[in-house]
mmCIF file of C-alpha atoms and ligand atoms in Angstrom:
data_model
loop_
_atom_site.group_PDB
_atom_site.id
_atom_site.type_symbol
_atom_site.label_atom_id
_atom_site.label_comp_id
_atom_site.label_asym_id
_atom_site.label_seq_id
_atom_site.Cartn_x
_atom_site.Cartn_y
_atom_site.Cartn_z
ATOM 1 C CA UNK A 1 0.000 0.000 0.000
ATOM 2 C CA UNK A 2 2.863 2.267 0.808
ATOM 3 C CA UNK A 3 4.283 1.632 -2.664
ATOM 4 C CA UNK A 4 0.942 2.348 -4.282
ATOM 5 C CA UNK A 5 0.756 5.635 -2.429
ATOM 6 C CA UNK A 6 4.291 6.581 -3.442
ATOM 7 C CA UNK A 7 3.612 5.586 -7.048
ATOM 8 C CA UNK A 8 0.425 7.609 -7.108
ATOM 9 C CA UNK A 9 2.257 10.598 -5.656
ATOM 10 C CA UNK A 10 4.965 10.398 -8.319
ATOM 11 C CA UNK A 11 2.390 10.060 -11.083
ATOM 12 C CA UNK A 12 0.286 12.915 -9.725
ATOM 13 C CA UNK A 13 3.246 15.291 -9.369
ATOM 14 C CA UNK A 14 4.412 14.440 -12.870
ATOM 15 C CA UNK A 15 1.004 15.135 -14.412
ATOM 16 C CA UNK A 16 0.541 18.271 -12.336
ATOM 17 C CA UNK A 17 3.852 19.597 -13.581
ATOM 18 C CA UNK A 18 2.541 19.331 -17.128
ATOM 19 C CA UNK A 19 -0.867 20.934 -16.425
ATOM 20 C CA UNK A 20 -0.955 24.179 -18.334
ATOM 21 C CA UNK A 21 -4.309 25.746 -17.397
ATOM 22 C CA UNK A 22 -6.607 26.039 -14.361
ATOM 23 C CA UNK A 23 -9.155 23.666 -15.933
ATOM 24 C CA UNK A 24 -6.648 20.845 -16.232
ATOM 25 C CA UNK A 25 -5.442 21.516 -12.665
ATOM 26 C CA UNK A 26 -8.979 21.078 -11.378
ATOM 27 C CA UNK A 27 -9.425 17.826 -13.322
ATOM 28 C CA UNK A 28 -6.295 16.387 -11.694
ATOM 29 C CA UNK A 29 -7.383 17.552 -8.233
ATOM 30 C CA UNK A 30 -10.684 15.737 -8.640
ATOM 31 C CA UNK A 31 -8.926 12.690 -10.126
ATOM 32 C CA UNK A 32 -6.469 12.255 -7.222
ATOM 33 C CA UNK A 33 -8.054 13.948 -4.192
ATOM 34 C CA UNK A 34 -11.778 14.017 -4.969
ATOM 35 C CA UNK A 35 -14.409 11.950 -3.122
ATOM 36 C CA UNK A 36 -14.125 9.205 -5.734
ATOM 37 C CA UNK A 37 -10.470 9.966 -6.461
ATOM 38 C CA UNK A 38 -7.368 7.757 -6.403
ATOM 39 C CA UNK A 39 -6.305 8.549 -2.847
ATOM 40 C CA UNK A 40 -9.735 7.631 -1.407
ATOM 41 C CA UNK A 41 -9.646 4.514 -3.547
ATOM 42 C CA UNK A 42 -6.291 3.397 -2.081
ATOM 43 C CA UNK A 43 -7.284 4.287 1.495
ATOM 44 C CA UNK A 44 -10.368 2.184 1.175
ATOM 45 C CA UNK A 45 -7.981 -0.847 1.433
ATOM 46 C CA UNK A 46 -6.796 0.291 4.919
ATOM 47 C CA UNK A 47 -9.309 -2.043 6.548
ATOM 48 C CA UNK A 48 -7.379 -5.102 5.396
ATOM 49 C CA UNK A 49 -4.107 -3.901 6.985
ATOM 50 C CA UNK A 50 -2.904 -5.106 10.357
ATOM 51 C CA UNK A 51 -3.800 -2.409 12.953
ATOM 52 C CA UNK A 52 -0.175 -1.575 13.818
ATOM 53 C CA UNK A 53 0.566 -0.590 10.221
ATOM 54 C CA UNK A 54 -2.429 1.684 9.870
ATOM 55 C CA UNK A 55 -0.992 4.827 11.587
ATOM 56 C CA UNK A 56 2.071 4.704 9.371
ATOM 57 C CA UNK A 57 -0.005 4.377 6.199
ATOM 58 C CA UNK A 58 -2.305 7.136 7.465
ATOM 59 C CA UNK A 59 0.687 9.435 7.941
ATOM 60 C CA UNK A 60 2.043 8.672 4.463
ATOM 61 C CA UNK A 61 -1.405 9.214 2.945
ATOM 62 C CA UNK A 62 -1.584 12.637 4.624
ATOM 63 C CA UNK A 63 1.854 13.536 3.361
ATOM 64 C CA UNK A 64 0.905 12.520 -0.166
ATOM 65 C CA UNK A 65 -2.308 14.575 0.044
ATOM 66 C CA UNK A 66 -0.368 17.566 1.424
ATOM 67 C CA UNK A 67 2.278 17.306 -1.293
ATOM 68 C CA UNK A 68 -0.312 17.171 -4.072
ATOM 69 C CA UNK A 69 -2.338 20.027 -2.525
ATOM 70 C CA UNK A 70 0.779 22.159 -2.201
ATOM 71 C CA UNK A 71 1.649 21.753 -5.862
ATOM 72 C CA UNK A 72 -1.952 22.498 -6.881
ATOM 73 C CA UNK A 73 -2.053 25.636 -4.688
ATOM 74 C CA UNK A 74 1.270 26.840 -5.991
ATOM 75 C CA UNK A 75 0.249 26.305 -9.649
ATOM 76 C CA UNK A 76 -3.154 27.829 -9.010
ATOM 77 C CA UNK A 77 -1.510 30.971 -7.628
ATOM 78 C CA UNK A 78 0.823 31.127 -10.609
ATOM 79 C CA UNK A 79 -2.063 30.847 -13.085
ATOM 80 C CA UNK A 80 -3.869 33.675 -11.262
ATOM 81 C CA UNK A 81 -0.780 35.882 -11.345
ATOM 82 C CA UNK A 82 -0.325 35.203 -15.050
ATOM 83 C CA UNK A 83 -3.954 35.934 -15.794
ATOM 84 C CA UNK A 84 -3.824 39.257 -13.905
ATOM 85 C CA UNK A 85 -0.617 40.225 -15.687
ATOM 86 C CA UNK A 86 -2.162 39.400 -19.094
ATOM 87 C CA UNK A 87 -5.280 41.414 -18.285
ATOM 88 C CA UNK A 88 -3.270 44.436 -17.156
ATOM 89 C CA UNK A 89 -1.199 44.194 -20.317
ATOM 90 C CA UNK A 90 -4.332 44.097 -22.484
ATOM 91 C CA UNK A 91 -5.919 47.031 -20.676
ATOM 92 C CA UNK A 92 -2.880 49.265 -20.772
ATOM 93 C CA UNK A 93 -3.657 52.883 -21.695
ATOM 94 C CA UNK A 94 -0.981 54.746 -23.562
ATOM 95 C CA UNK A 95 -1.084 58.069 -21.745
ATOM 96 C CA UNK A 96 1.411 59.542 -24.176
ATOM 97 C CA UNK A 97 -1.099 59.346 -27.093
ATOM 98 C CA UNK A 98 -2.454 62.797 -27.964
ATOM 99 C CA UNK A 99 -6.117 63.085 -26.896
ATOM 100 C CA UNK A 100 -9.046 63.879 -29.136
ATOM 101 C CA UNK A 101 -10.119 67.390 -28.139
ATOM 102 C CA UNK A 102 -13.894 67.899 -28.381
ATOM 103 C CA UNK A 103 -14.770 70.624 -30.862
ATOM 104 C CA UNK A 104 -16.259 73.545 -29.005
ATOM 105 C CA UNK A 105 -19.247 75.273 -30.547
ATOM 106 C CA UNK A 106 -19.822 79.001 -30.556
ATOM 107 C CA UNK A 107 -22.875 81.192 -30.237
ATOM 108 C CA UNK A 108 -23.887 82.372 -33.718
ATOM 109 C CA UNK A 109 -22.781 85.991 -34.300
ATOM 110 C CA UNK A 110 -26.364 87.085 -34.987
ATOM 111 C CA UNK A 111 -27.544 85.595 -31.692
ATOM 112 C CA UNK A 112 -24.562 87.184 -29.946
ATOM 113 C CA UNK A 113 -25.507 90.605 -31.266
ATOM 114 C CA UNK A 114 -29.164 89.984 -30.434
ATOM 115 C CA UNK A 115 -28.233 89.072 -26.847
ATOM 116 C CA UNK A 116 -26.059 92.161 -26.607
ATOM 117 C CA UNK A 117 -28.919 94.383 -27.818
ATOM 118 C CA UNK A 118 -31.242 92.703 -25.324
ATOM 119 C CA UNK A 119 -28.774 93.255 -22.467
ATOM 120 C CA UNK A 120 -28.425 96.946 -23.293
ATOM 121 C CA UNK A 121 -32.191 97.510 -23.253
ATOM 122 C CA UNK A 122 -32.830 95.253 -20.248
ATOM 123 C CA UNK A 123 -30.324 97.503 -18.463
ATOM 124 C CA UNK A 124 -32.528 100.483 -19.352
ATOM 125 C CA UNK A 125 -35.603 98.806 -17.836
ATOM 126 C CA UNK A 126 -37.190 97.341 -20.979
ATOM 127 C CA UNK A 127 -39.019 93.995 -20.983
ATOM 128 C CA UNK A 128 -38.742 91.469 -23.826
ATOM 129 C CA UNK A 129 -41.924 90.743 -25.795
ATOM 130 C CA UNK A 130 -42.523 88.157 -28.494
ATOM 131 C CA UNK A 131 -44.981 87.754 -31.333
ATOM 132 C CA UNK A 132 -45.748 85.174 -34.023
ATOM 133 C CA UNK A 133 -43.747 84.920 -37.252
ATOM 134 C CA UNK A 134 -46.913 83.928 -39.117
ATOM 135 C CA UNK A 135 -49.047 87.067 -38.711
ATOM 136 C CA UNK A 136 -52.371 88.426 -39.818
ATOM 137 C CA UNK A 137 -52.639 91.228 -42.345
ATOM 138 C CA UNK A 138 -54.343 93.228 -39.594
ATOM 139 C CA UNK A 139 -51.422 93.242 -37.135
ATOM 140 C CA UNK A 140 -48.681 93.457 -39.775
ATOM 141 C CA UNK A 141 -50.293 96.303 -41.775
ATOM 142 C CA UNK A 142 -53.812 97.546 -40.954
ATOM 143 C CA UNK A 143 -53.298 98.270 -37.256
ATOM 144 C CA UNK A 144 -50.024 99.983 -38.153
ATOM 145 C CA UNK A 145 -51.875 102.500 -40.281
ATOM 146 C CA UNK A 146 -51.130 100.771 -43.586
ATOM 147 C CA UNK A 147 -54.559 99.973 -45.072
ATOM 148 C CA UNK A 148 -54.995 97.679 -48.084
ATOM 149 C CA UNK A 149 -53.867 99.338 -51.340
ATOM 150 C CA UNK A 150 -51.815 101.911 -49.399
ATOM 151 C CA UNK A 151 -48.662 102.613 -51.414
ATOM 152 C CA UNK A 152 -46.528 102.014 -48.304
ATOM 153 C CA UNK A 153 -47.274 98.292 -48.689
ATOM 154 C CA UNK A 154 -44.812 98.323 -51.568
ATOM 155 C CA UNK A 155 -42.035 99.228 -49.117
ATOM 156 C CA UNK A 156 -42.118 95.665 -47.808
ATOM 157 C CA UNK A 157 -42.637 92.963 -50.426
ATOM 158 C CA UNK A 158 -44.645 90.314 -48.626
ATOM 159 C CA UNK A 159 -44.924 86.510 -48.531
ATOM 160 C CA UNK A 160 -48.697 85.934 -48.342
ATOM 161 C CA UNK A 161 -50.047 82.588 -47.145
ATOM 162 C CA UNK A 162 -53.685 83.575 -47.746
ATOM 163 C CA UNK A 163 -55.237 87.022 -48.364
ATOM 164 C CA UNK A 164 -55.287 87.629 -44.616
ATOM 165 C CA UNK A 165 -52.316 85.582 -43.351
ATOM 166 C CA UNK A 166 -48.684 86.322 -44.113
ATOM 167 C CA UNK A 167 -45.106 85.975 -42.867
ATOM 168 C CA UNK A 168 -44.457 89.140 -40.863
ATOM 169 C CA UNK A 169 -42.369 91.648 -42.801
ATOM 170 C CA UNK A 170 -41.159 93.455 -39.679
ATOM 171 C CA UNK A 171 -41.373 93.161 -35.879
ATOM 172 C CA UNK A 172 -43.684 96.194 -35.647
ATOM 173 C CA UNK A 173 -46.889 94.071 -35.300
ATOM 174 C CA UNK A 174 -45.598 93.180 -31.828
ATOM 175 C CA UNK A 175 -46.141 96.862 -30.926
ATOM 176 C CA UNK A 176 -49.904 96.370 -31.274
ATOM 177 C CA UNK A 177 -49.883 92.994 -29.510
ATOM 178 C CA UNK A 178 -47.826 94.363 -26.592
ATOM 179 C CA UNK A 179 -50.041 97.450 -26.230
ATOM 180 C CA UNK A 180 -53.186 95.322 -26.203
ATOM 181 C CA UNK A 181 -51.640 92.914 -23.679
ATOM 182 C CA UNK A 182 -50.758 95.869 -21.425
ATOM 183 C CA UNK A 183 -54.434 96.877 -21.242
ATOM 184 C CA UNK A 184 -53.758 100.615 -21.049
ATOM 185 C CA UNK A 185 -51.021 100.338 -18.398
ATOM 186 C CA UNK A 186 -48.151 102.875 -18.534
ATOM 187 C CA UNK A 187 -45.264 103.146 -18.862
ATOM 188 C CA UNK A 188 -44.917 100.390 -21.429
ATOM 189 C CA UNK A 189 -41.289 99.689 -22.372
ATOM 190 C CA UNK A 190 -40.606 96.662 -24.521
ATOM 191 C CA UNK A 191 -38.233 95.361 -27.127
ATOM 192 C CA UNK A 192 -39.085 92.506 -29.432
ATOM 193 C CA UNK A 193 -36.352 90.559 -31.243
ATOM 194 C CA UNK A 194 -37.300 88.090 -33.956
ATOM 195 C CA UNK A 195 -37.251 86.761 -37.510
ATOM 196 C CA UNK A 196 -38.931 88.648 -40.333
ATOM 197 C CA UNK A 197 -39.445 87.790 -44.013
ATOM 198 C CA UNK A 198 -39.516 89.792 -47.243
ATOM 199 C CA UNK A 199 -39.580 88.886 -50.908
ATOM 200 C CA UNK A 200 -36.254 90.651 -51.413
ATOM 201 C CA UNK A 201 -33.616 89.204 -53.724
ATOM 202 C CA UNK A 202 -30.659 87.971 -51.686
ATOM 203 C CA UNK A 203 -27.508 90.051 -52.122
ATOM 204 C CA UNK A 204 -24.646 91.286 -49.940
ATOM 205 C CA UNK A 205 -26.961 93.440 -47.814
ATOM 206 C CA UNK A 206 -30.379 91.802 -48.254
ATOM 207 C CA UNK A 207 -31.853 88.458 -47.332
ATOM 208 C CA UNK A 208 -35.400 87.089 -47.715
ATOM 209 C CA UNK A 209 -35.249 86.185 -43.997
ATOM 210 C CA UNK A 210 -33.525 88.406 -41.492
ATOM 211 C CA UNK A 211 -33.811 89.581 -37.891
ATOM 212 C CA UNK A 212 -35.083 92.785 -36.358
ATOM 213 C CA UNK A 213 -35.392 94.215 -32.884
ATOM 214 C CA UNK A 214 -38.416 96.408 -32.322
ATOM 215 C CA UNK A 215 -38.577 98.894 -29.480
ATOM 216 C CA UNK A 216 -41.651 100.621 -28.062
ATOM 217 C CA UNK A 217 -42.189 103.047 -25.209
ATOM 218 C CA UNK A 218 -45.661 104.410 -24.317
ATOM 219 C CA UNK A 219 -46.503 106.710 -21.429
ATOM 220 C CA UNK A 220 -47.479 110.242 -20.468
ATOM 221 C CA UNK A 221 -45.188 112.938 -21.888
ATOM 222 C CA UNK A 222 -42.897 110.667 -23.875
ATOM 223 C CA UNK A 223 -40.994 112.973 -26.216
ATOM 224 C CA UNK A 224 -38.767 112.767 -29.253
ATOM 225 C CA UNK A 225 -35.810 113.811 -27.075
ATOM 226 C CA UNK A 226 -36.424 110.694 -24.911
ATOM 227 C CA UNK A 227 -36.133 108.617 -28.053
ATOM 228 C CA UNK A 228 -32.936 110.274 -29.238
ATOM 229 C CA UNK A 229 -31.346 110.011 -25.768
ATOM 230 C CA UNK A 230 -32.226 106.308 -25.629
ATOM 231 C CA UNK A 231 -30.868 105.630 -29.114
ATOM 232 C CA UNK A 232 -27.658 107.559 -28.411
ATOM 233 C CA UNK A 233 -27.120 105.525 -25.266
ATOM 234 C CA UNK A 234 -27.774 102.333 -27.229
ATOM 235 C CA UNK A 235 -25.359 103.316 -30.040
ATOM 236 C CA UNK A 236 -22.572 104.085 -27.543
ATOM 237 C CA UNK A 237 -23.091 100.828 -25.625
ATOM 238 C CA UNK A 238 -23.020 98.902 -28.913
ATOM 239 C CA UNK A 239 -20.289 100.617 -30.929
ATOM 240 C CA UNK A 240 -18.207 102.464 -28.314
ATOM 241 C CA UNK A 241 -18.421 105.639 -26.212
ATOM 242 C CA UNK A 242 -16.880 107.788 -28.960
ATOM 243 C CA UNK A 243 -19.756 107.414 -31.462
ATOM 244 C CA UNK A 244 -22.554 109.891 -31.967
ATOM 245 C CA UNK A 245 -25.861 109.713 -33.828
ATOM 246 C CA UNK A 246 -27.850 111.884 -36.211
ATOM 247 C CA UNK A 247 -31.401 111.661 -37.448
ATOM 248 C CA UNK A 248 -32.774 112.154 -40.937
ATOM 249 C CA UNK A 249 -36.459 112.644 -41.654
ATOM 250 C CA UNK A 250 -38.088 109.539 -43.062
ATOM 251 C CA UNK A 251 -41.524 108.073 -43.577
ATOM 252 C CA UNK A 252 -43.148 105.062 -41.916
ATOM 253 C CA UNK A 253 -46.984 105.153 -41.781
ATOM 254 C CA UNK A 254 -47.025 104.012 -38.128
ATOM 255 C CA UNK A 255 -44.964 106.940 -36.774
ATOM 256 C CA UNK A 256 -45.253 110.696 -37.076
ATOM 257 C CA UNK A 257 -42.756 112.223 -37.331
ATOM 258 C CA UNK A 258 -40.576 109.412 -38.622
ATOM 259 C CA UNK A 259 -36.802 109.345 -38.858
ATOM 260 C CA UNK A 260 -33.859 107.217 -39.747
ATOM 261 C CA UNK A 261 -30.925 107.235 -37.377
ATOM 262 C CA UNK A 262 -27.305 107.033 -38.465
ATOM 263 C CA UNK A 263 -24.376 106.313 -36.198
ATOM 264 C CA UNK A 264 -20.976 107.913 -36.807
ATOM 265 C CA UNK A 265 -18.604 105.381 -38.359
ATOM 266 C CA UNK A 266 -16.679 103.679 -35.543
ATOM 267 C CA UNK A 267 -14.081 102.476 -38.067
ATOM 268 C CA UNK A 268 -12.849 105.906 -39.213
ATOM 269 C CA UNK A 269 -14.290 108.141 -36.494
ATOM 270 C CA UNK A 270 -16.404 109.988 -39.056
ATOM 271 C CA UNK A 271 -13.549 110.844 -41.428
ATOM 272 C CA UNK A 272 -14.937 108.680 -44.212
ATOM 273 C CA UNK A 273 -13.743 105.178 -45.141
ATOM 274 C CA UNK A 274 -14.699 102.127 -47.221
ATOM 275 C CA UNK A 275 -17.041 100.898 -44.493
ATOM 276 C CA UNK A 276 -19.151 104.094 -44.467
ATOM 277 C CA UNK A 277 -18.623 104.668 -48.196
ATOM 278 C CA UNK A 278 -16.801 107.897 -47.459
ATOM 279 C CA UNK A 279 -19.769 109.529 -45.681
ATOM 280 C CA UNK A 280 -18.657 109.084 -42.065
ATOM 281 C CA UNK A 281 -22.154 107.803 -41.181
ATOM 282 C CA UNK A 282 -23.899 104.421 -41.107
ATOM 283 C CA UNK A 283 -27.662 103.931 -41.089
ATOM 284 C CA UNK A 284 -28.762 101.634 -38.266
ATOM 285 C CA UNK A 285 -32.513 101.958 -37.741
ATOM 286 C CA UNK A 286 -35.903 103.487 -38.433
ATOM 287 C CA UNK A 287 -37.847 105.216 -35.657
ATOM 288 C CA UNK A 288 -40.410 107.868 -34.789
ATOM 289 C CA UNK A 289 -43.206 108.997 -32.502
ATOM 290 C CA UNK A 290 -46.021 106.422 -32.459
ATOM 291 C CA UNK A 291 -48.882 107.537 -34.726
ATOM 292 C CA UNK A 292 -52.072 108.430 -32.770
ATOM 293 C CA UNK A 293 -54.055 105.907 -34.809
ATOM 294 C CA UNK A 294 -51.609 103.160 -33.850
ATOM 295 C CA UNK A 295 -51.962 104.088 -30.165
ATOM 296 C CA UNK A 296 -55.733 103.790 -30.582
ATOM 297 C CA UNK A 297 -55.384 100.339 -32.180
ATOM 298 C CA UNK A 298 -53.306 99.406 -29.135
ATOM 299 C CA UNK A 299 -56.036 100.525 -26.748
ATOM 300 C CA UNK A 300 -54.468 103.819 -25.616
ATOM 301 C CA UNK A 301 -55.955 107.309 -25.748
ATOM 302 C CA UNK A 302 -53.571 109.483 -27.818
ATOM 303 C CA UNK A 303 -54.728 112.527 -25.858
ATOM 304 C CA UNK A 304 -53.413 110.941 -22.655
ATOM 305 C CA UNK A 305 -50.234 109.234 -23.767
ATOM 306 C CA UNK A 306 -47.533 109.478 -26.398
ATOM 307 C CA UNK A 307 -44.841 107.027 -27.402
ATOM 308 C CA UNK A 308 -41.838 106.320 -29.536
ATOM 309 C CA UNK A 309 -40.860 103.238 -31.500
ATOM 310 C CA UNK A 310 -37.816 102.036 -33.381
ATOM 311 C CA UNK A 311 -36.842 99.032 -35.461
ATOM 312 C CA UNK A 312 -33.348 97.870 -36.327
ATOM 313 C CA UNK A 313 -31.955 95.067 -38.451
ATOM 314 C CA UNK A 314 -29.769 92.752 -36.361
ATOM 315 C CA UNK A 315 -27.777 91.689 -39.443
ATOM 316 C CA UNK A 316 -26.961 95.320 -40.185
ATOM 317 C CA UNK A 317 -25.691 95.921 -36.634
ATOM 318 C CA UNK A 318 -23.638 92.695 -36.782
ATOM 319 C CA UNK A 319 -22.110 93.636 -40.180
ATOM 320 C CA UNK A 320 -21.036 96.994 -38.780
ATOM 321 C CA UNK A 321 -19.831 95.676 -35.450
ATOM 322 C CA UNK A 322 -17.648 92.926 -36.915
ATOM 323 C CA UNK A 323 -16.700 94.648 -40.192
ATOM 324 C CA UNK A 324 -18.294 91.915 -42.332
ATOM 325 C CA UNK A 325 -19.136 92.796 -45.934
ATOM 326 C CA UNK A 326 -21.647 90.112 -46.936
ATOM 327 C CA UNK A 327 -24.833 89.235 -45.053
ATOM 328 C CA UNK A 328 -24.971 85.799 -46.725
ATOM 329 C CA UNK A 329 -22.025 84.655 -44.565
ATOM 330 C CA UNK A 330 -24.415 84.594 -41.595
ATOM 331 C CA UNK A 331 -26.586 81.899 -43.159
ATOM 332 C CA UNK A 332 -23.973 79.747 -44.924
ATOM 333 C CA UNK A 333 -23.181 77.621 -41.869
ATOM 334 C CA UNK A 334 -19.462 77.678 -42.760
ATOM 335 C CA UNK A 335 -17.694 76.723 -39.514
ATOM 336 C CA UNK A 336 -14.505 78.523 -40.608
ATOM 337 C CA UNK A 337 -16.499 81.753 -40.528
ATOM 338 C CA UNK A 338 -18.499 80.931 -37.404
ATOM 339 C CA UNK A 339 -15.506 79.691 -35.402
ATOM 340 C CA UNK A 340 -14.018 83.194 -35.440
ATOM 341 C CA UNK A 341 -16.752 84.330 -33.059
ATOM 342 C CA UNK A 342 -16.079 81.631 -30.455
ATOM 343 C CA UNK A 343 -13.733 83.756 -28.364
ATOM 344 C CA UNK A 344 -15.123 87.218 -29.078
HETATM 345 C C1 FA5 B 1 -39.030 98.707 -40.766
HETATM 346 O O1 FA5 B 1 -39.087 97.473 -40.918
HETATM 347 C C2 FA5 B 1 -39.787 99.370 -39.681
HETATM 348 N N1 FA5 B 1 -40.736 98.463 -39.105
HETATM 349 C C3 FA5 B 1 -38.835 99.947 -38.653
HETATM 350 C C4 FA5 B 1 -39.503 100.916 -37.732
HETATM 351 C C5 FA5 B 1 -39.986 100.468 -36.531
HETATM 352 C C6 FA5 B 1 -39.622 102.259 -38.076
HETATM 353 C C7 FA5 B 1 -40.610 101.362 -35.665
HETATM 354 C C8 FA5 B 1 -40.255 103.151 -37.210
HETATM 355 C C9 FA5 B 1 -40.722 102.691 -36.016
HETATM 356 P P1 FA5 B 1 -37.256 99.031 -42.655
HETATM 357 O O2 FA5 B 1 -38.042 98.426 -43.748
HETATM 358 O O3 FA5 B 1 -36.409 100.196 -42.996
HETATM 359 O O4 FA5 B 1 -38.172 99.488 -41.445
HETATM 360 O O5 FA5 B 1 -36.315 97.892 -42.014
HETATM 361 C C10 FA5 B 1 -35.563 98.114 -40.839
HETATM 362 C C11 FA5 B 1 -34.161 97.552 -40.988
HETATM 363 O O6 FA5 B 1 -34.229 96.184 -41.387
HETATM 364 C C12 FA5 B 1 -33.332 98.209 -42.071
HETATM 365 O O7 FA5 B 1 -32.668 99.336 -41.567
HETATM 366 C C13 FA5 B 1 -32.327 97.140 -42.443
HETATM 367 O O8 FA5 B 1 -31.247 97.160 -41.526
HETATM 368 C C14 FA5 B 1 -33.102 95.868 -42.184
HETATM 369 N N2 FA5 B 1 -33.524 95.246 -43.436
HETATM 370 C C15 FA5 B 1 -34.551 95.591 -44.261
HETATM 371 N N3 FA5 B 1 -34.658 94.764 -45.301
HETATM 372 C C16 FA5 B 1 -33.680 93.828 -45.134
HETATM 373 C C17 FA5 B 1 -33.269 92.652 -45.850
HETATM 374 N N4 FA5 B 1 -33.896 92.231 -46.937
HETATM 375 N N5 FA5 B 1 -32.220 91.946 -45.377
HETATM 376 C C18 FA5 B 1 -31.604 92.320 -44.252
HETATM 377 N N6 FA5 B 1 -31.934 93.388 -43.517
HETATM 378 C C19 FA5 B 1 -32.970 94.148 -43.954
#
C-alpha cells in the first residue's frame, strides 16, 4: 500500500507539472483527491491492513495529500498571477497618445448681437416681448396705419399665405400685440427681437429672412428727445463711447414724425472710409413717434399718452460691429467663418 501511495504521488506530481491551465489543474485535483479519487480509492484498502501498520499508512497518505495540494495551490496561484498580468497588459492605456479634443461650438454671431442688444435695453428697464412669425394682415399692416392698397405696402414685399395671413415683414406688429396685452397700463417699455421675411432678392446686404429688434415706449409725456437720448445711449453701448448719432427725416406710416438714425462710423471716427462709403455715417434703424391711430389700435388714448418706436436690423448691426461685408455669410453655416466668433 505504501508503494501504491508513493507511485500515485509520483504520477500525480508528474502530471501536475505538465498541467498548463486552471481547468486541467482542477481535473487532476478531482482525479487524485476528490471523493471518488485515487487517494480515497487506495485508502479504502486500509481495513485489510494489520492495525499496527495503519498509523504509518495514514501518515504517508496525509503527506501525499499535502504534497499534491501544495503543488496544486502553488500552480493555481501562478495561473492567477499570469492571468492578472495578461489582463493588465491588455488594458494598458498609452497616456502619451495625444487626446481627441472635443470641438467647441460658438454662439452664432447674430444671436450674440441679439443678446447684446437685449442686455443693453434690459439695463434700461425694458421687458422682452414676443410675437408670431406667421401674422395676420391686420397686425402686420392695418393696425399699423397701412390699409390695403396703401402705397406704403410696396415698401415691404410680402410673402402671403392667404389674403389675410402672411409671414411678418417686420417686428412692428408686436407693438400692437404688446399694447393690447398691457391693457392701457403705462409706462410700457418693450423690445421685441425676432425673424422677419420679405420677398427681397438675396444680395450682400439683403436676405429674404432676417432679424429685427423692435422697441416701443408708451406713457405720459414721452418725447422725441427721450427717443434720441435712448438711441444715443444704445449706439454708444453697442459701438463704443466715442460714437454719436444723427437723425434724418423719413416716412413710416405708423410713426409721425418718422426718422432714420445714423451712427458715426466707428471704423474711421467719421472721417470717411470704405465701411461708411466715405460719408462718415452708417444707417442703423428706423424710428419715430407712435402715430395716434396706432396708439388707438393698441387701446391707448392718444390725448393721454404718447410714445416712440424704433426698429433695427440685427444683421446690419452685426455687419457693422464685426466689419463683415456680406450678409450671406451669416446663413452659410461655414464653420470657418463661425468659429471666429467663439472667443469674441
Ligand atoms: C421697418 O421694418 C420698420 N418696421 C422699422 C420701424 C420700426 C420704423 C418702428 C419706425 C418705427 P425698414 O423696412 O427700414 O423698417 O427695415 C428696418 C431695418 O431692417 C433696415 O434698416 C435694415 O437694416 C433691415 N432690413 C430691411 N430689409 C432687409 C433685408 N432684406 N435683409 C436684411 N436686412 C434688412
